[in-house]
Every structure is written in structure tokens, then in C-alpha cells.
Short mmCIF file of N, CA, C and O in Angstrom, two decimals:
data_model
loop_
_atom_site.label_atom_id
_atom_site.label_comp_id
_atom_site.label_asym_id
_atom_site.label_seq_id
_atom_site.Cartn_x
_atom_site.Cartn_y
_atom_site.Cartn_z
N UNK A 1 15.91 31.70 -88.93
CA UNK A 1 16.67 31.01 -89.95
C UNK A 1 16.59 31.76 -91.26
O UNK A 1 15.59 32.40 -91.56
N UNK A 2 17.61 31.62 -92.06
CA UNK A 2 17.59 32.23 -93.39
C UNK A 2 17.11 31.26 -94.45
O UNK A 2 16.94 31.66 -95.60
N UNK A 3 16.87 29.99 -94.10
CA UNK A 3 16.36 29.04 -95.08
C UNK A 3 14.91 29.37 -95.40
O UNK A 3 14.12 29.73 -94.52
N UNK A 4 14.55 29.24 -96.69
CA UNK A 4 13.21 29.62 -97.14
C UNK A 4 12.09 28.96 -96.35
O UNK A 4 11.12 29.61 -95.99
N UNK A 5 12.23 27.65 -96.05
CA UNK A 5 11.13 26.97 -95.37
C UNK A 5 10.89 27.52 -93.97
O UNK A 5 9.78 27.53 -93.49
N UNK A 6 11.93 28.00 -93.31
CA UNK A 6 11.75 28.57 -91.98
C UNK A 6 11.29 30.02 -92.06
O UNK A 6 10.45 30.44 -91.28
N UNK A 7 11.82 30.78 -93.00
CA UNK A 7 11.41 32.18 -93.07
C UNK A 7 9.96 32.28 -93.52
O UNK A 7 9.24 33.16 -93.08
N UNK A 8 9.51 31.37 -94.37
CA UNK A 8 8.10 31.37 -94.78
C UNK A 8 7.22 31.07 -93.58
O UNK A 8 6.18 31.70 -93.38
N UNK A 9 7.63 30.10 -92.75
CA UNK A 9 6.85 29.77 -91.56
C UNK A 9 6.82 30.93 -90.58
O UNK A 9 5.81 31.22 -89.96
N UNK A 10 7.94 31.63 -90.45
CA UNK A 10 7.98 32.73 -89.49
C UNK A 10 7.10 33.88 -89.93
O UNK A 10 6.64 34.66 -89.10
N UNK A 11 6.83 34.01 -91.23
CA UNK A 11 5.93 35.06 -91.71
C UNK A 11 4.53 34.89 -91.13
O UNK A 11 3.81 35.86 -90.93
N UNK A 12 4.16 33.64 -90.84
CA UNK A 12 2.86 33.37 -90.22
C UNK A 12 2.77 34.10 -88.88
O UNK A 12 1.73 34.59 -88.49
N UNK A 13 3.89 34.19 -88.19
CA UNK A 13 3.93 34.80 -86.87
C UNK A 13 4.40 36.25 -86.90
O UNK A 13 4.69 36.84 -85.87
N UNK A 14 4.48 36.82 -88.10
CA UNK A 14 4.90 38.22 -88.25
C UNK A 14 6.23 38.45 -87.52
O UNK A 14 6.32 39.22 -86.58
N UNK A 15 7.23 37.76 -88.01
CA UNK A 15 8.57 37.78 -87.43
C UNK A 15 8.99 39.19 -87.02
O UNK A 15 8.92 40.12 -87.79
N UNK A 16 9.49 39.33 -85.82
CA UNK A 16 9.93 40.60 -85.28
C UNK A 16 11.44 40.72 -85.22
O UNK A 16 11.97 41.80 -85.27
N UNK A 17 12.13 39.60 -85.11
CA UNK A 17 13.58 39.66 -84.96
C UNK A 17 14.20 38.39 -85.54
O UNK A 17 13.62 37.31 -85.46
N UNK A 18 15.37 38.55 -86.12
CA UNK A 18 16.13 37.41 -86.60
C UNK A 18 17.18 37.09 -85.54
O UNK A 18 17.95 37.95 -85.14
N UNK A 19 17.18 35.86 -85.07
CA UNK A 19 18.10 35.43 -84.02
C UNK A 19 19.06 34.39 -84.60
O UNK A 19 18.78 33.19 -84.57
N UNK A 20 20.20 34.83 -85.12
CA UNK A 20 21.12 33.90 -85.81
C UNK A 20 21.66 32.80 -84.91
O UNK A 20 22.07 31.74 -85.40
N UNK A 21 21.64 32.99 -83.61
CA UNK A 21 22.15 31.96 -82.71
C UNK A 21 21.28 30.70 -82.72
O UNK A 21 21.70 29.66 -82.24
N UNK A 22 20.08 30.78 -83.30
CA UNK A 22 19.19 29.63 -83.39
C UNK A 22 19.25 28.95 -84.76
O UNK A 22 18.37 28.16 -85.10
N UNK A 23 20.29 29.23 -85.54
CA UNK A 23 20.47 28.54 -86.82
C UNK A 23 20.74 27.07 -86.59
O UNK A 23 21.25 26.67 -85.55
N UNK A 24 20.44 26.27 -87.61
CA UNK A 24 20.75 24.85 -87.57
C UNK A 24 22.26 24.65 -87.50
O UNK A 24 23.02 25.61 -87.65
N UNK A 25 22.70 23.44 -87.28
CA UNK A 25 24.12 23.14 -87.17
C UNK A 25 24.89 23.64 -88.39
O UNK A 25 24.41 23.58 -89.51
N UNK A 26 26.08 24.17 -88.13
CA UNK A 26 26.96 24.63 -89.20
C UNK A 26 27.72 23.40 -89.70
O UNK A 26 28.67 22.97 -89.06
N UNK A 27 27.29 22.87 -90.84
CA UNK A 27 27.97 21.69 -91.36
C UNK A 27 29.06 22.05 -92.37
O UNK A 27 29.46 21.23 -93.20
N UNK A 28 29.57 23.26 -92.27
CA UNK A 28 30.77 23.69 -92.97
C UNK A 28 30.72 23.49 -94.46
O UNK A 28 29.77 23.88 -95.12
N UNK A 29 31.77 22.83 -95.00
CA UNK A 29 31.88 22.67 -96.45
C UNK A 29 30.78 21.78 -97.02
O UNK A 29 30.55 21.78 -98.23
N UNK A 30 30.08 21.04 -96.17
CA UNK A 30 28.99 20.19 -96.66
C UNK A 30 27.70 20.98 -96.87
O UNK A 30 26.77 20.46 -97.48
N UNK A 31 27.64 22.21 -96.40
CA UNK A 31 26.41 23.01 -96.52
C UNK A 31 26.05 23.19 -97.99
O UNK A 31 26.85 23.66 -98.79
N UNK A 32 24.85 22.77 -98.33
CA UNK A 32 24.35 22.92 -99.69
C UNK A 32 24.90 21.91 -100.68
O UNK A 32 24.52 21.91 -101.85
N UNK A 33 25.79 21.04 -100.23
CA UNK A 33 26.39 20.04 -101.12
C UNK A 33 25.38 18.91 -101.35
O UNK A 33 24.72 18.46 -100.42
N UNK A 34 25.27 18.47 -102.58
CA UNK A 34 24.39 17.34 -102.90
C UNK A 34 24.85 16.11 -102.11
O UNK A 34 26.05 15.88 -101.93
N UNK A 35 23.89 15.32 -101.63
CA UNK A 35 24.21 14.13 -100.83
C UNK A 35 25.16 13.18 -101.56
O UNK A 35 26.07 12.63 -100.95
N UNK A 36 24.94 12.98 -102.84
CA UNK A 36 25.80 12.07 -103.61
C UNK A 36 27.25 12.55 -103.60
O UNK A 36 28.17 11.76 -103.41
N UNK A 37 27.44 13.84 -103.79
CA UNK A 37 28.80 14.40 -103.77
C UNK A 37 29.41 14.30 -102.37
O UNK A 37 30.58 13.95 -102.21
N UNK A 38 28.61 14.63 -101.35
CA UNK A 38 29.11 14.56 -99.96
C UNK A 38 29.52 13.14 -99.61
O UNK A 38 30.56 12.93 -98.98
N UNK A 39 28.71 12.15 -100.02
CA UNK A 39 29.04 10.75 -99.75
C UNK A 39 30.34 10.34 -100.43
O UNK A 39 31.10 9.53 -99.90
N UNK A 40 30.59 10.90 -101.61
CA UNK A 40 31.81 10.57 -102.35
C UNK A 40 33.03 11.25 -101.75
O UNK A 40 34.08 10.64 -101.57
N UNK A 41 32.90 12.54 -101.43
CA UNK A 41 34.04 13.32 -100.93
C UNK A 41 34.30 13.12 -99.43
O UNK A 41 35.43 13.27 -98.97
N UNK A 42 33.23 12.82 -98.67
CA UNK A 42 33.34 12.64 -97.22
C UNK A 42 32.59 11.37 -96.80
O UNK A 42 31.60 11.45 -96.07
N UNK A 43 33.07 10.21 -97.26
CA UNK A 43 32.34 8.96 -96.96
C UNK A 43 32.20 8.71 -95.45
O UNK A 43 33.15 8.86 -94.70
N UNK A 44 30.97 8.38 -95.07
CA UNK A 44 30.71 8.06 -93.67
C UNK A 44 30.64 9.24 -92.73
O UNK A 44 30.51 9.05 -91.52
N UNK A 45 30.71 10.45 -93.26
CA UNK A 45 30.66 11.64 -92.40
C UNK A 45 29.21 12.12 -92.29
O UNK A 45 28.67 12.72 -93.21
N UNK A 46 28.61 11.80 -91.18
CA UNK A 46 27.22 12.17 -90.91
C UNK A 46 27.14 12.72 -89.49
O UNK A 46 27.97 12.40 -88.64
N UNK A 47 26.10 13.50 -89.22
CA UNK A 47 25.92 14.10 -87.91
C UNK A 47 25.98 13.04 -86.81
O UNK A 47 26.65 13.20 -85.80
N UNK A 48 25.30 11.94 -87.03
CA UNK A 48 25.23 10.90 -85.99
C UNK A 48 26.53 10.10 -85.86
O UNK A 48 26.67 9.34 -84.91
N UNK A 49 27.46 10.27 -86.80
CA UNK A 49 28.74 9.56 -86.69
C UNK A 49 29.84 10.43 -86.09
O UNK A 49 30.91 9.91 -85.74
N UNK A 50 29.59 11.73 -85.95
CA UNK A 50 30.61 12.61 -85.38
C UNK A 50 30.76 12.35 -83.89
O UNK A 50 29.76 12.18 -83.17
N UNK A 51 31.99 12.32 -83.41
CA UNK A 51 32.23 12.34 -81.97
C UNK A 51 31.79 13.70 -81.45
O UNK A 51 31.74 14.68 -82.21
N UNK A 52 31.48 13.80 -80.18
CA UNK A 52 30.91 15.03 -79.63
C UNK A 52 31.80 16.26 -79.84
O UNK A 52 31.30 17.36 -80.00
N UNK A 53 33.10 16.06 -79.88
CA UNK A 53 34.03 17.18 -80.09
C UNK A 53 34.61 17.21 -81.49
O UNK A 53 35.52 18.00 -81.78
N UNK A 54 34.11 16.37 -82.38
CA UNK A 54 34.60 16.32 -83.76
C UNK A 54 33.83 17.34 -84.62
O UNK A 54 32.61 17.42 -84.53
N UNK A 55 34.55 18.07 -85.45
CA UNK A 55 33.94 19.11 -86.28
C UNK A 55 33.62 18.59 -87.68
O UNK A 55 34.36 17.77 -88.21
N UNK A 56 32.55 19.12 -88.24
CA UNK A 56 32.39 19.01 -89.69
C UNK A 56 33.55 19.80 -90.29
O UNK A 56 33.96 20.82 -89.70
N UNK A 57 34.09 19.42 -91.44
CA UNK A 57 35.15 20.23 -92.05
C UNK A 57 34.66 21.66 -92.28
O UNK A 57 33.66 21.87 -92.96
N UNK A 58 35.30 22.62 -91.63
CA UNK A 58 34.89 24.02 -91.76
C UNK A 58 33.63 24.37 -90.99
O UNK A 58 33.09 25.47 -91.15
N UNK A 59 33.16 23.46 -90.17
CA UNK A 59 31.91 23.69 -89.44
C UNK A 59 32.09 23.51 -87.95
O UNK A 59 33.19 23.62 -87.41
N UNK A 60 30.98 23.20 -87.27
CA UNK A 60 31.02 23.08 -85.82
C UNK A 60 30.85 21.63 -85.38
O UNK A 60 30.38 20.79 -86.13
N UNK A 61 31.24 21.39 -84.15
CA UNK A 61 31.10 20.07 -83.54
C UNK A 61 29.73 19.98 -82.86
O UNK A 61 29.09 21.01 -82.59
N UNK A 62 29.28 18.77 -82.56
CA UNK A 62 28.04 18.63 -81.78
C UNK A 62 28.10 19.40 -80.45
O UNK A 62 27.11 20.00 -80.04
N UNK A 63 29.26 19.40 -79.79
CA UNK A 63 29.38 20.13 -78.53
C UNK A 63 29.19 21.64 -78.76
O UNK A 63 28.48 22.31 -78.01
N UNK A 64 29.82 22.17 -79.79
CA UNK A 64 29.68 23.60 -80.08
C UNK A 64 28.24 23.95 -80.44
O UNK A 64 27.72 24.98 -80.02
N UNK A 65 27.59 23.08 -81.21
CA UNK A 65 26.18 23.28 -81.56
C UNK A 65 25.32 23.29 -80.29
O UNK A 65 24.54 24.22 -80.07
N UNK A 66 25.49 22.28 -79.45
CA UNK A 66 24.73 22.21 -78.21
C UNK A 66 24.98 23.45 -77.34
O UNK A 66 24.04 24.05 -76.82
N UNK A 67 26.24 23.83 -77.18
CA UNK A 67 26.57 24.98 -76.34
C UNK A 67 25.95 26.26 -76.89
O UNK A 67 25.44 27.09 -76.13
N UNK A 68 25.96 26.43 -78.22
CA UNK A 68 25.37 27.62 -78.84
C UNK A 68 23.87 27.67 -78.60
O UNK A 68 23.33 28.71 -78.18
N UNK A 69 23.20 26.56 -78.82
CA UNK A 69 21.74 26.52 -78.64
C UNK A 69 21.38 26.65 -77.16
O UNK A 69 20.43 27.37 -76.80
N UNK A 70 22.11 26.00 -76.30
CA UNK A 70 21.86 26.09 -74.86
C UNK A 70 21.97 27.53 -74.37
O UNK A 70 21.11 28.01 -73.62
N UNK A 71 23.02 28.23 -74.79
CA UNK A 71 23.19 29.63 -74.38
C UNK A 71 22.08 30.50 -74.95
O UNK A 71 21.52 31.35 -74.24
N UNK A 72 21.75 30.29 -76.22
CA UNK A 72 20.69 31.09 -76.85
C UNK A 72 19.35 30.84 -76.18
O UNK A 72 18.58 31.78 -75.95
N UNK A 73 19.06 29.58 -75.86
CA UNK A 73 17.80 29.24 -75.19
C UNK A 73 17.75 29.90 -73.82
O UNK A 73 16.73 30.48 -73.44
N UNK A 74 18.84 29.84 -73.09
CA UNK A 74 18.88 30.48 -71.78
C UNK A 74 18.62 31.98 -71.87
O UNK A 74 17.88 32.54 -71.06
N UNK A 75 19.21 32.62 -72.87
CA UNK A 75 18.98 34.06 -73.08
C UNK A 75 17.53 34.35 -73.43
O UNK A 75 16.94 35.31 -72.92
N UNK A 76 16.94 33.52 -74.30
CA UNK A 76 15.55 33.73 -74.69
C UNK A 76 14.61 33.53 -73.51
O UNK A 76 13.71 34.34 -73.28
N UNK A 77 14.83 32.48 -72.74
CA UNK A 77 14.00 32.22 -71.56
C UNK A 77 14.09 33.39 -70.58
O UNK A 77 13.08 33.85 -70.05
N UNK A 78 15.29 33.88 -70.36
CA UNK A 78 15.48 35.01 -69.44
C UNK A 78 14.73 36.24 -69.94
O UNK A 78 14.09 36.94 -69.14
N UNK A 79 14.75 36.49 -71.24
CA UNK A 79 14.08 37.68 -71.77
C UNK A 79 12.56 37.55 -71.75
O UNK A 79 11.84 38.54 -71.59
N UNK A 80 12.06 36.32 -71.90
CA UNK A 80 10.61 36.10 -71.91
C UNK A 80 10.04 36.02 -70.49
O UNK A 80 8.96 36.53 -70.22
N UNK A 81 10.80 35.40 -69.61
CA UNK A 81 10.33 35.17 -68.24
C UNK A 81 9.98 36.50 -67.58
O UNK A 81 10.77 37.41 -67.53
N UNK A 82 8.80 36.60 -67.08
CA UNK A 82 8.38 37.79 -66.37
C UNK A 82 8.01 38.96 -67.26
O UNK A 82 7.60 40.00 -66.78
N UNK A 83 8.10 38.79 -68.60
CA UNK A 83 7.77 39.91 -69.49
C UNK A 83 6.27 40.03 -69.70
O UNK A 83 5.79 41.08 -70.13
N UNK A 84 5.53 38.95 -69.41
CA UNK A 84 4.10 38.97 -69.64
C UNK A 84 3.75 38.83 -71.12
O UNK A 84 2.60 38.99 -71.51
N UNK A 85 4.73 38.53 -71.94
CA UNK A 85 4.51 38.42 -73.39
C UNK A 85 4.78 37.00 -73.84
O UNK A 85 5.53 36.25 -73.22
N UNK A 86 4.15 36.65 -74.96
CA UNK A 86 4.41 35.37 -75.61
C UNK A 86 5.51 35.57 -76.64
O UNK A 86 5.72 36.68 -77.14
N UNK A 87 6.19 34.50 -76.97
CA UNK A 87 7.21 34.54 -78.01
C UNK A 87 7.07 33.31 -78.87
O UNK A 87 6.67 32.25 -78.40
N UNK A 88 7.36 33.45 -80.15
CA UNK A 88 7.37 32.32 -81.07
C UNK A 88 8.77 32.23 -81.67
O UNK A 88 9.32 33.23 -82.13
N UNK A 89 9.33 31.06 -81.64
CA UNK A 89 10.65 30.81 -82.21
C UNK A 89 10.46 29.86 -83.38
O UNK A 89 9.99 28.75 -83.21
N UNK A 90 10.82 30.31 -84.57
CA UNK A 90 10.74 29.47 -85.76
C UNK A 90 12.16 29.04 -86.09
O UNK A 90 13.01 29.88 -86.36
N UNK A 91 12.40 27.74 -86.02
CA UNK A 91 13.76 27.24 -86.21
C UNK A 91 13.73 25.84 -86.77
O UNK A 91 12.70 25.38 -87.28
N UNK A 92 14.82 25.13 -86.67
CA UNK A 92 14.99 23.81 -87.28
C UNK A 92 14.88 22.68 -86.27
O UNK A 92 15.03 22.89 -85.08
N UNK A 93 14.68 21.47 -86.79
CA UNK A 93 14.51 20.30 -85.95
C UNK A 93 15.68 20.03 -85.02
O UNK A 93 15.48 19.65 -83.87
N UNK A 94 16.89 20.21 -85.51
CA UNK A 94 18.06 19.98 -84.66
C UNK A 94 18.10 20.92 -83.47
O UNK A 94 18.45 20.53 -82.35
N UNK A 95 17.71 22.15 -83.71
CA UNK A 95 17.66 23.16 -82.64
C UNK A 95 16.56 22.79 -81.65
O UNK A 95 16.78 22.81 -80.43
N UNK A 96 15.41 22.42 -82.16
CA UNK A 96 14.29 22.03 -81.28
C UNK A 96 14.68 20.79 -80.47
O UNK A 96 14.37 20.70 -79.28
N UNK A 97 15.40 19.88 -81.10
CA UNK A 97 15.84 18.67 -80.41
C UNK A 97 16.70 19.04 -79.20
O UNK A 97 16.50 18.52 -78.09
N UNK A 98 17.65 19.95 -79.37
CA UNK A 98 18.49 20.39 -78.25
C UNK A 98 17.62 21.04 -77.17
O UNK A 98 17.76 20.75 -75.98
N UNK A 99 16.72 21.93 -77.58
CA UNK A 99 15.85 22.61 -76.61
C UNK A 99 15.01 21.61 -75.83
O UNK A 99 14.86 21.72 -74.61
N UNK A 100 14.49 20.58 -76.51
CA UNK A 100 13.69 19.56 -75.83
C UNK A 100 14.53 18.83 -74.78
O UNK A 100 14.05 18.53 -73.69
N UNK A 101 15.78 18.54 -75.10
CA UNK A 101 16.67 17.90 -74.12
C UNK A 101 16.87 18.80 -72.90
O UNK A 101 16.85 18.32 -71.76
N UNK A 102 17.08 20.08 -73.15
CA UNK A 102 17.29 21.03 -72.05
C UNK A 102 16.04 21.10 -71.17
O UNK A 102 16.11 20.98 -69.95
N UNK A 103 14.89 21.29 -71.81
CA UNK A 103 13.64 21.44 -71.06
C UNK A 103 13.32 20.17 -70.28
O UNK A 103 12.87 20.23 -69.13
N UNK A 104 13.57 19.00 -70.88
CA UNK A 104 13.28 17.73 -70.20
C UNK A 104 14.39 17.30 -69.25
O UNK A 104 14.28 16.25 -68.61
N UNK A 105 15.49 18.06 -69.19
CA UNK A 105 16.59 17.72 -68.30
C UNK A 105 17.33 16.45 -68.71
O UNK A 105 17.86 15.73 -67.87
N UNK A 106 17.36 16.18 -70.01
CA UNK A 106 18.00 14.97 -70.52
C UNK A 106 19.37 15.30 -71.09
O UNK A 106 19.54 16.35 -71.70
N UNK A 107 20.33 14.42 -70.94
CA UNK A 107 21.63 14.64 -71.59
C UNK A 107 21.46 14.58 -73.10
O UNK A 107 20.66 13.78 -73.61
N UNK A 108 22.20 15.41 -73.82
CA UNK A 108 22.09 15.47 -75.28
C UNK A 108 23.23 14.70 -75.93
O UNK A 108 24.38 14.79 -75.49
N UNK A 109 22.92 13.97 -76.96
CA UNK A 109 23.92 13.29 -77.79
C UNK A 109 23.48 13.37 -79.23
O UNK A 109 22.30 13.11 -79.53
N UNK A 110 24.39 13.71 -80.12
CA UNK A 110 24.07 13.71 -81.55
C UNK A 110 23.96 12.28 -82.08
O UNK A 110 23.39 12.07 -83.15
N UNK A 111 24.48 11.31 -81.37
CA UNK A 111 24.52 9.94 -81.86
C UNK A 111 23.30 9.11 -81.46
O UNK A 111 23.08 8.04 -82.00
N UNK A 112 22.52 9.60 -80.52
CA UNK A 112 21.34 8.88 -80.06
C UNK A 112 20.12 9.79 -80.15
O UNK A 112 19.95 10.68 -79.32
N UNK A 113 19.29 9.59 -81.16
CA UNK A 113 18.11 10.45 -81.29
C UNK A 113 17.11 10.19 -80.17
O UNK A 113 16.82 9.05 -79.84
N UNK A 114 16.62 11.25 -79.57
CA UNK A 114 15.61 11.12 -78.52
C UNK A 114 14.26 11.63 -78.98
O UNK A 114 13.23 11.15 -78.56
N UNK A 115 14.28 12.65 -79.84
CA UNK A 115 13.04 13.25 -80.32
C UNK A 115 13.07 13.26 -81.84
O UNK A 115 14.07 13.64 -82.44
N UNK A 116 11.99 12.87 -82.44
CA UNK A 116 11.87 12.92 -83.90
C UNK A 116 11.12 14.21 -84.23
O UNK A 116 9.94 14.34 -83.95
N UNK A 117 11.83 15.16 -84.80
CA UNK A 117 11.23 16.45 -85.14
C UNK A 117 11.12 16.52 -86.66
O UNK A 117 12.13 16.54 -87.36
N UNK A 118 9.91 16.55 -87.17
CA UNK A 118 9.70 16.63 -88.62
C UNK A 118 9.61 18.06 -89.10
O UNK A 118 9.55 19.00 -88.31
N UNK A 119 9.62 18.23 -90.42
CA UNK A 119 9.49 19.56 -91.00
C UNK A 119 8.13 20.15 -90.69
O UNK A 119 7.11 19.45 -90.71
N UNK A 120 8.11 21.41 -90.38
CA UNK A 120 6.90 22.20 -90.14
C UNK A 120 6.08 21.73 -88.95
O UNK A 120 4.88 21.98 -88.87
N UNK A 121 6.69 21.05 -88.00
CA UNK A 121 6.01 20.72 -86.75
C UNK A 121 6.15 21.90 -85.80
O UNK A 121 7.00 22.77 -86.01
N UNK A 122 5.31 21.93 -84.80
CA UNK A 122 5.49 22.95 -83.78
C UNK A 122 5.44 22.33 -82.40
O UNK A 122 4.84 21.30 -82.17
N UNK A 123 6.17 22.98 -81.53
CA UNK A 123 6.29 22.55 -80.15
C UNK A 123 6.01 23.76 -79.28
O UNK A 123 6.55 24.83 -79.52
N UNK A 124 5.16 23.60 -78.30
CA UNK A 124 4.87 24.71 -77.38
C UNK A 124 5.57 24.43 -76.05
O UNK A 124 5.40 23.37 -75.46
N UNK A 125 6.36 25.40 -75.62
CA UNK A 125 7.06 25.33 -74.35
C UNK A 125 6.60 26.51 -73.50
O UNK A 125 6.65 27.65 -73.95
N UNK A 126 6.13 26.22 -72.31
CA UNK A 126 5.72 27.29 -71.40
C UNK A 126 6.90 27.66 -70.50
O UNK A 126 7.49 26.79 -69.86
N UNK A 127 7.22 28.94 -70.51
CA UNK A 127 8.28 29.45 -69.65
C UNK A 127 7.62 29.91 -68.36
O UNK A 127 6.79 30.81 -68.37
N UNK A 128 7.98 29.24 -67.27
CA UNK A 128 7.40 29.57 -65.96
C UNK A 128 8.43 30.32 -65.13
O UNK A 128 9.56 30.53 -65.56
N UNK A 129 8.07 30.70 -63.95
CA UNK A 129 8.96 31.50 -63.10
C UNK A 129 10.31 30.84 -62.86
O UNK A 129 11.34 31.49 -62.91
N UNK A 130 10.32 29.54 -62.63
CA UNK A 130 11.58 28.87 -62.30
C UNK A 130 11.87 27.65 -63.17
O UNK A 130 12.82 26.93 -62.90
N UNK A 131 11.04 27.41 -64.18
CA UNK A 131 11.26 26.25 -65.03
C UNK A 131 10.57 26.45 -66.37
O UNK A 131 9.89 27.45 -66.60
N UNK A 132 10.73 25.49 -67.23
CA UNK A 132 10.03 25.45 -68.51
C UNK A 132 9.40 24.07 -68.65
O UNK A 132 9.92 23.10 -68.11
N UNK A 133 8.29 23.99 -69.34
CA UNK A 133 7.71 22.68 -69.58
C UNK A 133 7.12 22.64 -70.98
O UNK A 133 6.63 23.65 -71.49
N UNK A 134 7.19 21.47 -71.59
CA UNK A 134 6.61 21.27 -72.92
C UNK A 134 5.11 21.09 -72.73
O UNK A 134 4.68 20.19 -72.01
N UNK A 135 4.34 21.95 -73.39
CA UNK A 135 2.89 21.82 -73.31
C UNK A 135 2.38 20.81 -74.33
O UNK A 135 1.50 20.02 -74.04
N UNK A 136 2.90 20.88 -75.54
CA UNK A 136 2.52 19.91 -76.56
C UNK A 136 3.47 19.99 -77.75
O UNK A 136 4.17 20.98 -77.93
N UNK A 137 3.48 18.90 -78.50
CA UNK A 137 4.15 18.83 -79.80
C UNK A 137 3.10 18.39 -80.78
O UNK A 137 2.30 17.52 -80.49
N UNK A 138 3.11 18.98 -81.97
CA UNK A 138 2.10 18.68 -82.95
C UNK A 138 2.74 18.51 -84.31
O UNK A 138 3.58 19.31 -84.71
N UNK A 139 2.33 17.51 -85.04
CA UNK A 139 2.86 17.26 -86.37
C UNK A 139 2.10 18.04 -87.43
O UNK A 139 2.13 17.70 -88.60
N UNK A 140 1.40 19.07 -87.03
CA UNK A 140 0.67 19.91 -87.97
C UNK A 140 1.64 20.54 -88.96
O UNK A 140 2.67 21.08 -88.57
N UNK A 141 1.33 20.48 -90.20
CA UNK A 141 2.17 21.08 -91.23
C UNK A 141 1.63 22.48 -91.55
O UNK A 141 0.45 22.65 -91.81
N UNK A 142 2.50 23.45 -91.52
CA UNK A 142 2.10 24.82 -91.85
C UNK A 142 2.14 24.96 -93.36
O UNK A 142 3.15 24.69 -94.00
N UNK A 143 1.05 25.38 -93.95
CA UNK A 143 1.00 25.54 -95.39
C UNK A 143 0.62 26.98 -95.73
O UNK A 143 0.25 27.75 -94.87
N UNK A 144 0.69 27.29 -96.99
CA UNK A 144 0.35 28.65 -97.45
C UNK A 144 -1.08 29.01 -97.07
O UNK A 144 -1.38 30.18 -96.82
N UNK A 145 -2.00 28.04 -97.05
CA UNK A 145 -3.39 28.34 -96.71
C UNK A 145 -3.52 28.76 -95.26
O UNK A 145 -4.39 29.54 -94.91
N UNK A 146 -2.62 28.27 -94.37
CA UNK A 146 -2.66 28.67 -92.97
C UNK A 146 -2.04 30.06 -92.77
O UNK A 146 -2.27 30.70 -91.77
N UNK A 147 -1.23 30.49 -93.72
CA UNK A 147 -0.53 31.76 -93.58
C UNK A 147 -1.42 32.95 -93.87
O UNK A 147 -1.12 34.07 -93.50
N UNK A 148 -2.53 32.72 -94.54
CA UNK A 148 -3.39 33.84 -94.94
C UNK A 148 -4.19 34.39 -93.78
O UNK A 148 -4.40 33.81 -92.79
#
């Protein structure tokens, strides 16, 4: 991610590559807009109110977001599987939410939250020969003191 909070966290892991396909949802013209202004200009337009194929103005739909993350996750799993190496992915809660649905074999919906992913949490997923499994989720907050 290019957002400061994610790039700072990735420094802990000595980031080796930037993977733009794991960016958070593209909320188009609402990106960076103050909530008060967004509520005034786009009343009632929230991630959880979008239909699965409905786009943010100038952005992506929940289906496009899911498809992007699903494809990126599949590519990452394929590259890690059998490599004998570990990988760390530093990304956003929405992305992790999609990945958790994929790993758990659950249908994904932007309108029904299944996993509560907070800021600076981490989730460990083990990539096995023919499957993936969540080893643990932790609400540990990464701080500057942990980065040293």
C-alpha cells in the first residue's frame, strides 16, 4: 500500500516488493474526501450500501474489488507454495477480509461483515500444498517501538 500507515508497518518486515493489486478498494472521487463533504455530496453512499455490481463514482464495485483481490491472492499463493520461503503481506482490512473469506471458503459480501479487521492487526495464513489455513489473528498493534 502507498498509505503511510501501511508502508510504515511494512518497513518492519523490510519490504521487498510493492504489490499494487493488494491496494484497498478504489473509492474513486470519494478518496481522501472528508466524511462531512462525502455525506453532503453523496448521501447514503457507503461501502456496505453498494450493490455488488454498483461502482463508487470513478471507482470500483465490490465485485471488481473481490475479483482483484481473489486473483492477486491466487497469484501470491502460487508463488509462495513450494518455494520454501515465508512471505509477509502488509495491506488493509478490506483486503484481509476478502482473503479470510477465500481461505475459509465463505461467500463474500460487502453488505454483511464477517470479520472485524482493525488497524495494525496481523493475520497469519499458512500456505500448504493444496490449501491455506488461518493460523491465528492477533489484535497486536505495531508501533514504532516494535519497528526498531
